[in-house]
mmCIF file of C-alpha atoms and ligand atoms in Angstrom:
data_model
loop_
_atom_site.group_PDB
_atom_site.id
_atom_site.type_symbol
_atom_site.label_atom_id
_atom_site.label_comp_id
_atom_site.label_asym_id
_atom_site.label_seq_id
_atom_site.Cartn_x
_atom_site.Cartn_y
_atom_site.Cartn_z
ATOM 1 C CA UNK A 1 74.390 102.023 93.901
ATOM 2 C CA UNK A 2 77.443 101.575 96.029
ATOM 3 C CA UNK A 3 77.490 103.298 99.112
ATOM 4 C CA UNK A 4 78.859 107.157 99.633
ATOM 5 C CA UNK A 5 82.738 106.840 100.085
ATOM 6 C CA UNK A 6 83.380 108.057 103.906
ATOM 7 C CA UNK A 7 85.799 110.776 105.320
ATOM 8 C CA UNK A 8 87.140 112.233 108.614
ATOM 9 C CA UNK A 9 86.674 115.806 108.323
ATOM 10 C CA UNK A 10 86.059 118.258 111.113
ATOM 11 C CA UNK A 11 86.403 115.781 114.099
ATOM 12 C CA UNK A 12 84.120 113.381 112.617
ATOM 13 C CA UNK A 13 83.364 110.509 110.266
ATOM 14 C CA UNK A 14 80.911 111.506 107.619
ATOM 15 C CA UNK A 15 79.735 110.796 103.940
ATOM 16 C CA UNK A 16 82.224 112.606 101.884
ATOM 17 C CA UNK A 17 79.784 115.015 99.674
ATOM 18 C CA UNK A 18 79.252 116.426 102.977
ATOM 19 C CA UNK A 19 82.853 117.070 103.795
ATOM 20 C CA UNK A 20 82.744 120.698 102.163
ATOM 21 C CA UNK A 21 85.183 124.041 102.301
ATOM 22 C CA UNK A 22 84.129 127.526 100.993
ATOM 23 C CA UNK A 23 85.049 129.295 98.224
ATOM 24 C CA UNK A 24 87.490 131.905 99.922
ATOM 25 C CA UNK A 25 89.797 128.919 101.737
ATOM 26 C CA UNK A 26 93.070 130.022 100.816
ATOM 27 C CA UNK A 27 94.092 126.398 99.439
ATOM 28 C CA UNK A 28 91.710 126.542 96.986
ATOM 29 C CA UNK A 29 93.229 129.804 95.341
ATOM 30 C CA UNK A 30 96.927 129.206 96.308
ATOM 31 C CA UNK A 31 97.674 125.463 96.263
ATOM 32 C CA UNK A 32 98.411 125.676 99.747
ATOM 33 C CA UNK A 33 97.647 122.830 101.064
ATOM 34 C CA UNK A 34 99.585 118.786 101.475
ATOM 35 C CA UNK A 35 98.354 115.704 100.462
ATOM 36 C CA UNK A 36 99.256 112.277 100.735
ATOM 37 C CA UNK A 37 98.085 108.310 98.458
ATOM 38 C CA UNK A 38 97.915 105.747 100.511
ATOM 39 C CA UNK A 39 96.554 102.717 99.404
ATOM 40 C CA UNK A 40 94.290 99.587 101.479
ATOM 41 C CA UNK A 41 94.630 96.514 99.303
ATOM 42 C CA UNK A 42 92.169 94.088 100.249
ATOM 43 C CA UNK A 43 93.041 90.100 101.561
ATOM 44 C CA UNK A 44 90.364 87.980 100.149
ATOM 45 C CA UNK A 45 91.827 84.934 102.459
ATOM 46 C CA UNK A 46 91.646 87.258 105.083
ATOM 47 C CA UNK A 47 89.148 89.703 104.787
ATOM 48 C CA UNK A 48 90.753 92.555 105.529
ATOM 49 C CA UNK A 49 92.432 95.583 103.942
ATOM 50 C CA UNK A 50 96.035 95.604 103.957
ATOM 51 C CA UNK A 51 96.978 99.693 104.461
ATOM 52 C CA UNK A 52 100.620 99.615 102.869
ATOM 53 C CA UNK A 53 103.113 101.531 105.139
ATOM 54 C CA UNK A 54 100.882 104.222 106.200
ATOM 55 C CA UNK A 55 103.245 105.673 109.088
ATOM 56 C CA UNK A 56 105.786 106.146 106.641
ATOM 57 C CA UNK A 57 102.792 108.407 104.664
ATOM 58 C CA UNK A 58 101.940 110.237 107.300
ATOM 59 C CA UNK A 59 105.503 110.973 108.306
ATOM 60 C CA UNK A 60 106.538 112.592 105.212
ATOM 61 C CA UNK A 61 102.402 114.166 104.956
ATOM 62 C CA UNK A 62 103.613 116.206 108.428
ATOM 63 C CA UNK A 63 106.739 116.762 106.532
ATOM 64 C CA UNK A 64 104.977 118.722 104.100
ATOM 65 C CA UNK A 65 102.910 120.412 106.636
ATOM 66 C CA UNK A 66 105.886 121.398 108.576
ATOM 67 C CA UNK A 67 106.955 122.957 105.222
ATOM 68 C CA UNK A 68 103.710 124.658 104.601
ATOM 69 C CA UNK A 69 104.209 125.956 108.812
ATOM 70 C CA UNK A 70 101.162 124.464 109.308
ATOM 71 C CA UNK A 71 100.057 123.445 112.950
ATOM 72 C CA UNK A 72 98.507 120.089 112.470
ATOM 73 C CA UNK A 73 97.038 118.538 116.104
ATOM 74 C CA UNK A 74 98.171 114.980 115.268
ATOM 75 C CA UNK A 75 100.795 112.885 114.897
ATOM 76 C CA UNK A 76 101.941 109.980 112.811
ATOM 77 C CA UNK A 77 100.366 107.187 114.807
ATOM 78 C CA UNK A 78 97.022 109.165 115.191
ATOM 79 C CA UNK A 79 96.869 109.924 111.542
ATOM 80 C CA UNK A 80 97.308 105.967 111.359
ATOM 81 C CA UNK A 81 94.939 105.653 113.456
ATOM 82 C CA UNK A 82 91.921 107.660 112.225
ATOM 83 C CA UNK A 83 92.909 106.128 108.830
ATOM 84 C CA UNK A 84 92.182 101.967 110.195
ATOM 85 C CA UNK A 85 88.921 103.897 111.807
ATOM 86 C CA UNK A 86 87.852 105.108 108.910
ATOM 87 C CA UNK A 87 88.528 102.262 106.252
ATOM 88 C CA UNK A 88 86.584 99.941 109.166
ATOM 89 C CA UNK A 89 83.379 102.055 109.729
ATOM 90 C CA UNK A 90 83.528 102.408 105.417
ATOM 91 C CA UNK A 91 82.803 98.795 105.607
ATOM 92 C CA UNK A 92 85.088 98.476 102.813
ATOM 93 C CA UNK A 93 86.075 95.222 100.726
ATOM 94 C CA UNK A 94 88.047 95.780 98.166
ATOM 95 C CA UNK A 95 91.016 97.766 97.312
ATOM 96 C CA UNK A 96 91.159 101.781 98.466
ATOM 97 C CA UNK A 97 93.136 104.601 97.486
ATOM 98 C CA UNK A 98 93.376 106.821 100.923
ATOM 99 C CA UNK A 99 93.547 110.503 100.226
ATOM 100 C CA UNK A 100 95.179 112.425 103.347
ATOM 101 C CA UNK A 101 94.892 116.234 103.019
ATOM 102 C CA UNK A 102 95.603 118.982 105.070
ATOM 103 C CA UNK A 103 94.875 122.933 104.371
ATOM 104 C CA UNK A 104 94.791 126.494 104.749
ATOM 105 C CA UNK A 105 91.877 126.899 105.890
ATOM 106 C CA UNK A 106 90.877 130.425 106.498
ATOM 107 C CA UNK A 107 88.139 132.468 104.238
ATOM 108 C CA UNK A 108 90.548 135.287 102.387
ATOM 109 C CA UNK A 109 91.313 137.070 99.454
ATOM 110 C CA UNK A 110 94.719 138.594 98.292
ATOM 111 C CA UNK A 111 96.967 137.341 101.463
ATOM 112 C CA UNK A 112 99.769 135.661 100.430
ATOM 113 C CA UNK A 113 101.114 134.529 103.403
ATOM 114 C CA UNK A 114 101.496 131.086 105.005
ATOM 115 C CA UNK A 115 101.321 132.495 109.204
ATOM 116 C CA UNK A 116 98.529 133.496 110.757
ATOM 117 C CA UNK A 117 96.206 131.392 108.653
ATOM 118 C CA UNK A 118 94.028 128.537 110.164
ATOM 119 C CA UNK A 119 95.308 125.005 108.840
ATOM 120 C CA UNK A 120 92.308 122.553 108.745
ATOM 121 C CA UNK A 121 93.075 118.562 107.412
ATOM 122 C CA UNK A 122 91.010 115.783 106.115
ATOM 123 C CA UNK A 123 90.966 112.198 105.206
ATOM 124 C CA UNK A 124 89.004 110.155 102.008
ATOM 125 C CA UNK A 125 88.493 106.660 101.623
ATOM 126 C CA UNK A 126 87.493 105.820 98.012
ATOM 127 C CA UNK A 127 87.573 102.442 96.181
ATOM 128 C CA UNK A 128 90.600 102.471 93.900
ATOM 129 C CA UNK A 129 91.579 99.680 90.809
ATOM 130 C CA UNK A 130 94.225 100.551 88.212
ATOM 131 C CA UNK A 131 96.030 104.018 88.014
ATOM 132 C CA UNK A 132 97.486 103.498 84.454
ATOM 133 C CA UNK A 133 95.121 102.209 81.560
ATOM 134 C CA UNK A 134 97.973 99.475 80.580
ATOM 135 C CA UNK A 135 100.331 96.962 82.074
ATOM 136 C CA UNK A 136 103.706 97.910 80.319
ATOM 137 C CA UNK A 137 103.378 101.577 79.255
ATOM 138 C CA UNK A 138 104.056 103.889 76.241
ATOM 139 C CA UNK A 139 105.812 106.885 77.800
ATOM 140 C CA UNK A 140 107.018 110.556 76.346
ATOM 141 C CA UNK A 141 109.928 112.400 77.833
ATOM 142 C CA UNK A 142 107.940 115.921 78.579
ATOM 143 C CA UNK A 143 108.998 119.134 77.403
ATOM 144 C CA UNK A 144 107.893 120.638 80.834
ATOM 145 C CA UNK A 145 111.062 120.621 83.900
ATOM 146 C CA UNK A 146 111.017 119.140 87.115
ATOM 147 C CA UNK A 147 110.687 121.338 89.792
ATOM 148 C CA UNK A 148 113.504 122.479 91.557
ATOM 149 C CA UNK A 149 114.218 122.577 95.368
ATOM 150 C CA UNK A 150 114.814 126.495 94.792
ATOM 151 C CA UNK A 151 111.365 126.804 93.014
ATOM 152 C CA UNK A 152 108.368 124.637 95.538
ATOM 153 C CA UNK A 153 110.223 121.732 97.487
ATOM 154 C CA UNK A 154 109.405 118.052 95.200
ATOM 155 C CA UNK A 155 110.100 116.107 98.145
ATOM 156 C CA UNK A 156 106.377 117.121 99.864
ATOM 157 C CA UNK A 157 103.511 116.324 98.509
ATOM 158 C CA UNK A 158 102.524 120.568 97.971
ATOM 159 C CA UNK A 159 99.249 120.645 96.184
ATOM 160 C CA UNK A 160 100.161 123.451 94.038
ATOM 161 C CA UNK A 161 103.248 121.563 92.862
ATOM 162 C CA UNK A 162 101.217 119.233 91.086
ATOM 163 C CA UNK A 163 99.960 121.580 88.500
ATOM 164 C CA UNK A 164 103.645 121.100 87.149
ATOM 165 C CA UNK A 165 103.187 116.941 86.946
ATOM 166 C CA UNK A 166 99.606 117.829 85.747
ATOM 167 C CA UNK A 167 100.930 119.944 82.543
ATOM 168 C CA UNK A 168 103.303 116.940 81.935
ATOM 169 C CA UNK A 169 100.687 114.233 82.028
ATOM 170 C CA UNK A 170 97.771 116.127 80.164
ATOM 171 C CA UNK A 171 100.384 116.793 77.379
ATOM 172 C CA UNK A 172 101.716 113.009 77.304
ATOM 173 C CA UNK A 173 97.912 111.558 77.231
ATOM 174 C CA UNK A 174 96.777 113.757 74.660
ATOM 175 C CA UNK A 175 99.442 113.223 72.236
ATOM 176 C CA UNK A 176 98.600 109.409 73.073
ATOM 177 C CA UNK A 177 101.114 108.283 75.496
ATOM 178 C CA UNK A 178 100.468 106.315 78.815
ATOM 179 C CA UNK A 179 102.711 108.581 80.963
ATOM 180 C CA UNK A 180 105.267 111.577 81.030
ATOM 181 C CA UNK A 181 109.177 111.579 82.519
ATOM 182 C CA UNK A 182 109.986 114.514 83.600
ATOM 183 C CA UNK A 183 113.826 116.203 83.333
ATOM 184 C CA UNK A 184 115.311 118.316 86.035
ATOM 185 C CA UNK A 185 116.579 121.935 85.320
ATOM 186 C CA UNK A 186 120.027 120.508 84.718
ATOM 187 C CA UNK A 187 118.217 118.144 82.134
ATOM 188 C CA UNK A 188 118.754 115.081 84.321
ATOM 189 C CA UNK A 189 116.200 112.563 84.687
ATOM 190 C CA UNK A 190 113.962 113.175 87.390
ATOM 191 C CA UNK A 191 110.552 110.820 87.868
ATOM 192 C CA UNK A 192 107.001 110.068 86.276
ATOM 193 C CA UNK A 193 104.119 112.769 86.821
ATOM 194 C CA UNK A 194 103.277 110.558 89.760
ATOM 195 C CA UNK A 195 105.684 108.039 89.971
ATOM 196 C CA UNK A 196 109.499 107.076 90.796
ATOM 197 C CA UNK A 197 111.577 106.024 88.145
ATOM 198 C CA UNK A 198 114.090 103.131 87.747
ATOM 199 C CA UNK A 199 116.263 101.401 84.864
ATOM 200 C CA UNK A 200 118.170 97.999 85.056
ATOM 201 C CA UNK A 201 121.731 97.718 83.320
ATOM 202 C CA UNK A 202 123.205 94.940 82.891
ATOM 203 C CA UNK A 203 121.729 93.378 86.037
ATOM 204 C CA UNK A 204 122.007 96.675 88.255
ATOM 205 C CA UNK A 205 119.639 98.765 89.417
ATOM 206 C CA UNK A 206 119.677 102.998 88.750
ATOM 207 C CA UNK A 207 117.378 105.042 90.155
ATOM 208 C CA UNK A 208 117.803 109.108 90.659
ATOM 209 C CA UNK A 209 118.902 110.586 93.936
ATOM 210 C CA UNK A 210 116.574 112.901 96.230
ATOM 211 C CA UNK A 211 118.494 115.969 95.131
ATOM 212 C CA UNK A 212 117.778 115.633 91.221
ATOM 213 C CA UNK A 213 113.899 116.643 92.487
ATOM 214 C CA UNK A 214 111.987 113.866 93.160
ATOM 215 C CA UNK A 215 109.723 112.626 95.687
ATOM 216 C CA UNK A 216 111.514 109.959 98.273
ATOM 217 C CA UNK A 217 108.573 107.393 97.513
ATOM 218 C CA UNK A 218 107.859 104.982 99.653
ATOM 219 C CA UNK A 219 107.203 102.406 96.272
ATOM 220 C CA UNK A 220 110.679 103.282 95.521
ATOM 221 C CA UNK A 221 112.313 102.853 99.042
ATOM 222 C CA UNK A 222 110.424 99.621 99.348
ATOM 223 C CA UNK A 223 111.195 98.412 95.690
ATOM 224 C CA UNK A 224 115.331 99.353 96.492
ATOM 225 C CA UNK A 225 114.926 97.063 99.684
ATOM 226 C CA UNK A 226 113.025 94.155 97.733
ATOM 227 C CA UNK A 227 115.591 94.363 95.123
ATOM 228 C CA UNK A 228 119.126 94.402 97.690
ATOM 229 C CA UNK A 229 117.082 92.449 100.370
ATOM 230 C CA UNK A 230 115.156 89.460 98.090
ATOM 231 C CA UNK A 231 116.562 89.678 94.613
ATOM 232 C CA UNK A 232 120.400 90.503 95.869
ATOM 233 C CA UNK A 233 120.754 92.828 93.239
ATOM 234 C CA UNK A 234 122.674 96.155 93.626
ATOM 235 C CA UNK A 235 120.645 99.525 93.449
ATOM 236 C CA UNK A 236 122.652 103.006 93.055
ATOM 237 C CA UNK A 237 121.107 106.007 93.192
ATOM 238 C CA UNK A 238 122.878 108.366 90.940
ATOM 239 C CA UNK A 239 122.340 110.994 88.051
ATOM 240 C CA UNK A 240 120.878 109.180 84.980
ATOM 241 C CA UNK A 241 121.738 111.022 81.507
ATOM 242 C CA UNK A 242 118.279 110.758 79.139
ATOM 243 C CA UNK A 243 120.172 108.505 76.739
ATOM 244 C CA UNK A 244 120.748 106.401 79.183
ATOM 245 C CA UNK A 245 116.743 105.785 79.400
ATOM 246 C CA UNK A 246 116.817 104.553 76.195
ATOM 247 C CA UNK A 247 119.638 102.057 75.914
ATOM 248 C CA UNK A 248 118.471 100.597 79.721
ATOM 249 C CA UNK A 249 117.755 96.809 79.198
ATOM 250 C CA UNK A 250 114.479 97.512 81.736
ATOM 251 C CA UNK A 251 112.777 100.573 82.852
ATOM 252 C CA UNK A 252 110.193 100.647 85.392
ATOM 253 C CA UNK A 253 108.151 103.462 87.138
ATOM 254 C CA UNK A 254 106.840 102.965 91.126
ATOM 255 C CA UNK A 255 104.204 104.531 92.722
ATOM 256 C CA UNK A 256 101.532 103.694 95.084
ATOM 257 C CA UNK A 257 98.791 104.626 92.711
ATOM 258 C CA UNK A 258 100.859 103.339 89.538
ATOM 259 C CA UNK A 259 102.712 100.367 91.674
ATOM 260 C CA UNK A 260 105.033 98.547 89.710
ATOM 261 C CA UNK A 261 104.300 98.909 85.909
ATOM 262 C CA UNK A 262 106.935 98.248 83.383
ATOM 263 C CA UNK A 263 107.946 100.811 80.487
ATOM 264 C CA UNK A 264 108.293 99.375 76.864
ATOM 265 C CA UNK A 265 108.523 102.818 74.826
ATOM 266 C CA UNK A 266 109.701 106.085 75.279
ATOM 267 C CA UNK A 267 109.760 108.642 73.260
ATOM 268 C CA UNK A 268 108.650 106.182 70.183
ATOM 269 C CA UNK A 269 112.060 104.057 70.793
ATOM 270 C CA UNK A 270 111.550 100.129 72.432
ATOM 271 C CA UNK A 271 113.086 99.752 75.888
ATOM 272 C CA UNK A 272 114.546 96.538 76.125
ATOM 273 C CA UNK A 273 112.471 93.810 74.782
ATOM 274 C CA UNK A 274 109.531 96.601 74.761
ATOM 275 C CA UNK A 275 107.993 94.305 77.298
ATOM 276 C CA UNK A 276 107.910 93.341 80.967
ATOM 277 C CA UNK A 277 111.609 92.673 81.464
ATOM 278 C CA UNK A 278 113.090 89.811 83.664
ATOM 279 C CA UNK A 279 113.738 91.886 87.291
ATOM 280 C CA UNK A 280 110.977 93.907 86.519
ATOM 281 C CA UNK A 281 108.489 90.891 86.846
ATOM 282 C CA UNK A 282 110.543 89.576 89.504
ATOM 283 C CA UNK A 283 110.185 93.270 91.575
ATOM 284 C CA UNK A 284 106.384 93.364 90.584
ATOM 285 C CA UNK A 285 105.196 89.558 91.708
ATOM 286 C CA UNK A 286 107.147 90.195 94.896
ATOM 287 C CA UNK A 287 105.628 94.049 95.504
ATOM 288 C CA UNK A 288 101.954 92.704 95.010
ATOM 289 C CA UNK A 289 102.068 89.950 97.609
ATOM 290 C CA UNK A 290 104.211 91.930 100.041
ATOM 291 C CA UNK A 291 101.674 94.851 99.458
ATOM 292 C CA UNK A 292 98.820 92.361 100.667
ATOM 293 C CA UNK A 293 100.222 91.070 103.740
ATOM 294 C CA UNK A 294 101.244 87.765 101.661
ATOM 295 C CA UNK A 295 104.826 88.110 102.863
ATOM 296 C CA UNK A 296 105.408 86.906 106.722
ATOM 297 C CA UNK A 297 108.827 88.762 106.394
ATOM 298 C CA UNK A 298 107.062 92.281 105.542
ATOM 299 C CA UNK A 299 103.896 92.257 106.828
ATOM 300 C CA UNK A 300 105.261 94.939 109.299
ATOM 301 C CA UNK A 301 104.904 97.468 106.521
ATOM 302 C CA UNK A 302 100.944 96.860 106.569
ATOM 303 C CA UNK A 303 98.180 97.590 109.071
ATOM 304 C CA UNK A 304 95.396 96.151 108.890
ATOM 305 C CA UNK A 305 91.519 97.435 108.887
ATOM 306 C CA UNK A 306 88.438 95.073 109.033
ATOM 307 C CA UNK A 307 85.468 96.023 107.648
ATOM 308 C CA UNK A 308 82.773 96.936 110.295
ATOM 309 C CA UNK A 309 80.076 94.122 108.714
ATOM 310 C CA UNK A 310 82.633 91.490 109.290
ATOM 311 C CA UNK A 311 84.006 92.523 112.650
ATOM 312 C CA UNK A 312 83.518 90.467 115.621
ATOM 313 C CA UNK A 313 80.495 91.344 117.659
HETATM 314 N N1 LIG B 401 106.678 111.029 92.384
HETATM 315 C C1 LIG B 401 105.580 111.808 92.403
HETATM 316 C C2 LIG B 401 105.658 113.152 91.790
HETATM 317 C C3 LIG B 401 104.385 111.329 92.979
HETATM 318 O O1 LIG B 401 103.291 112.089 92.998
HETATM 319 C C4 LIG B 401 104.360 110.029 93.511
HETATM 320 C C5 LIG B 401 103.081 109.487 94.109
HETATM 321 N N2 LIG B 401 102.963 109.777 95.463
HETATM 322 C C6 LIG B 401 105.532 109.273 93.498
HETATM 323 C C7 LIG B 401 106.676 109.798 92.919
HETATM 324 C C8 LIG B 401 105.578 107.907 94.120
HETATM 325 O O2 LIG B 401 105.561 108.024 95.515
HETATM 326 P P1 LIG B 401 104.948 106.882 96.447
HETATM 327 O O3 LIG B 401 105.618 105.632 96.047
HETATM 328 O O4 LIG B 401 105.280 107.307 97.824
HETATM 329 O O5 LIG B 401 103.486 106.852 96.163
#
């Protein structure tokens, strides 16, 4: 049996099926609460686990808090922190998907406000393989909208948000696709269910802009600076047209669950060659070694955690 995955809950480390809330928090009826996927990808050569930009996480985590007026008594670097503490006492070796979460905390009924609440925040370390079941996906435009800016801010990580990317992706799986794209309001294209979304034209890059209702990703803002930086190629961010999806020589979704992960369908019509396109695989070789400290040049985007049995003593 592998061990218990660990959290930080409360001030302390501790098995995470003891890391429990109550019935009456207000998160739990509300969606009032902020999460935030970070992922530790483990260095065999090394033995360590590489945590992939995790200030940049926790930046846009206290983003959402601030958002959700939340009074959170930690900062970036101590989030960091607790999160290289916690993946070291885990004693983990392999890869992790790190699970951030802060809430409203306090035991009510019927209050729908966000002040005078308790906040409360928490942090899981699990062991984490593939998001997606396959390597270049089948993928359904979804008949469900983005949503807006106006509606619950998509550029937080809101936990009640996600019951609109949840719809999306239940519907796409059970009519047996991989993953849904989601339109905006205006019927532009806006991301994945949990991903950032990218085509390549005729050797340029397109990926949406922050105001058509995504999330800023930090797969996406590092995949834009692999592609300018390493592959020289130019990246706009501008309104793409659905059509355009289709007649895209490559299409790609980003994510730190999903990564890098070529599309070949949508909406029953071949992408491309329907398989992992030429900058694509280019993007995606680069991205996994950068993403375990493999890269000199980047490894300032990862922090590293050793696992406790292999510490020195
Ligand atoms: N869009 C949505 C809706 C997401 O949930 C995610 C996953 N966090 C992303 C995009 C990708 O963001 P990141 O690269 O920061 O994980």
């Amino acid at each position: 049996m592998p061990p218990t995955p660990l959290a930080y809950f409360g001030g302390k480390f501790l098995p995470v099926t003891e890391a429990k809330v109550g019935l009456m928090t207000h998160a739990l009826h509300y969606g009032t609460a902020v999460f935030e996927g970070i992922r530790g990808n483990w260095n065999e050569d090394e033995a360590k686990v590489f945590i992939f930009r995790p200030r940049e996480h926790y930046v846009r985590f206290l983003d959402g808090a601030k958002i959700l007026r939340m009074n959170l008594p930690v900062t970036a670097d101590d989030l960091t922190r607790l999160t290289v503490e916690l993946v070291e006492r885990g004693d983990y070796k392999g890869d992790l998907y790190i699970r951030p979460l802060a809430f409203k905390s306090s035991q009510l009924v019927a209050n729908l406000k966000l002040h005078e609440i308790d906040d409360d925040f928490g942090i899981i370390a699990v062991p984490f393989g593939a998001y997606l079941d396959s390597s270049v996906l089948r993928c359904v435009t979804s008949s469900w909208r983005r949503m807006s800016e106006t509606m619950i801010p998509p550029r937080v990580k809101i936990s009640g948000l996600y019951v609109n990317s949840i719809l999306a992706k239940t519907d796409a799986v059970l009519a047996g696709f991989d993953e849904a794209i989601l339109l905006n309001e205006e019927g532009f294209v806006s991301e994945g269910s949990g991903e950032n979304l990218f085509i390549v034209k005729n050797g340029e890059i397109i990926t949406p802009p922050l105001y058509n209702g995504i999330l800023p990703g930090i797969t996406r803002d590092t995949a834009i600076e692999l592609a300018r930086r390493e592959l020289g190629l130019t990246v706009t961010e501008r309104s793409i047209g659905r059509a355009e999806l289709y007649l895209a020589d490559e299409l790609f979704l980003t994510g730190t669950a999903a990564h890098i992960t070529p599309v070949g369908e949508l909406d029953v019509r071949k992408i491309g060659s329907g398989g992992v396109g030429p900058v694509s695989k280019q993007l995606q070789d680069l991205y996994f070694n950068v993403i375990r400290g493999k890269v000199p040049k980047y490894r300032h985007w990862c922090v590293t955690a050793v696992p406790a049995a292999l510490a020195p003593k």
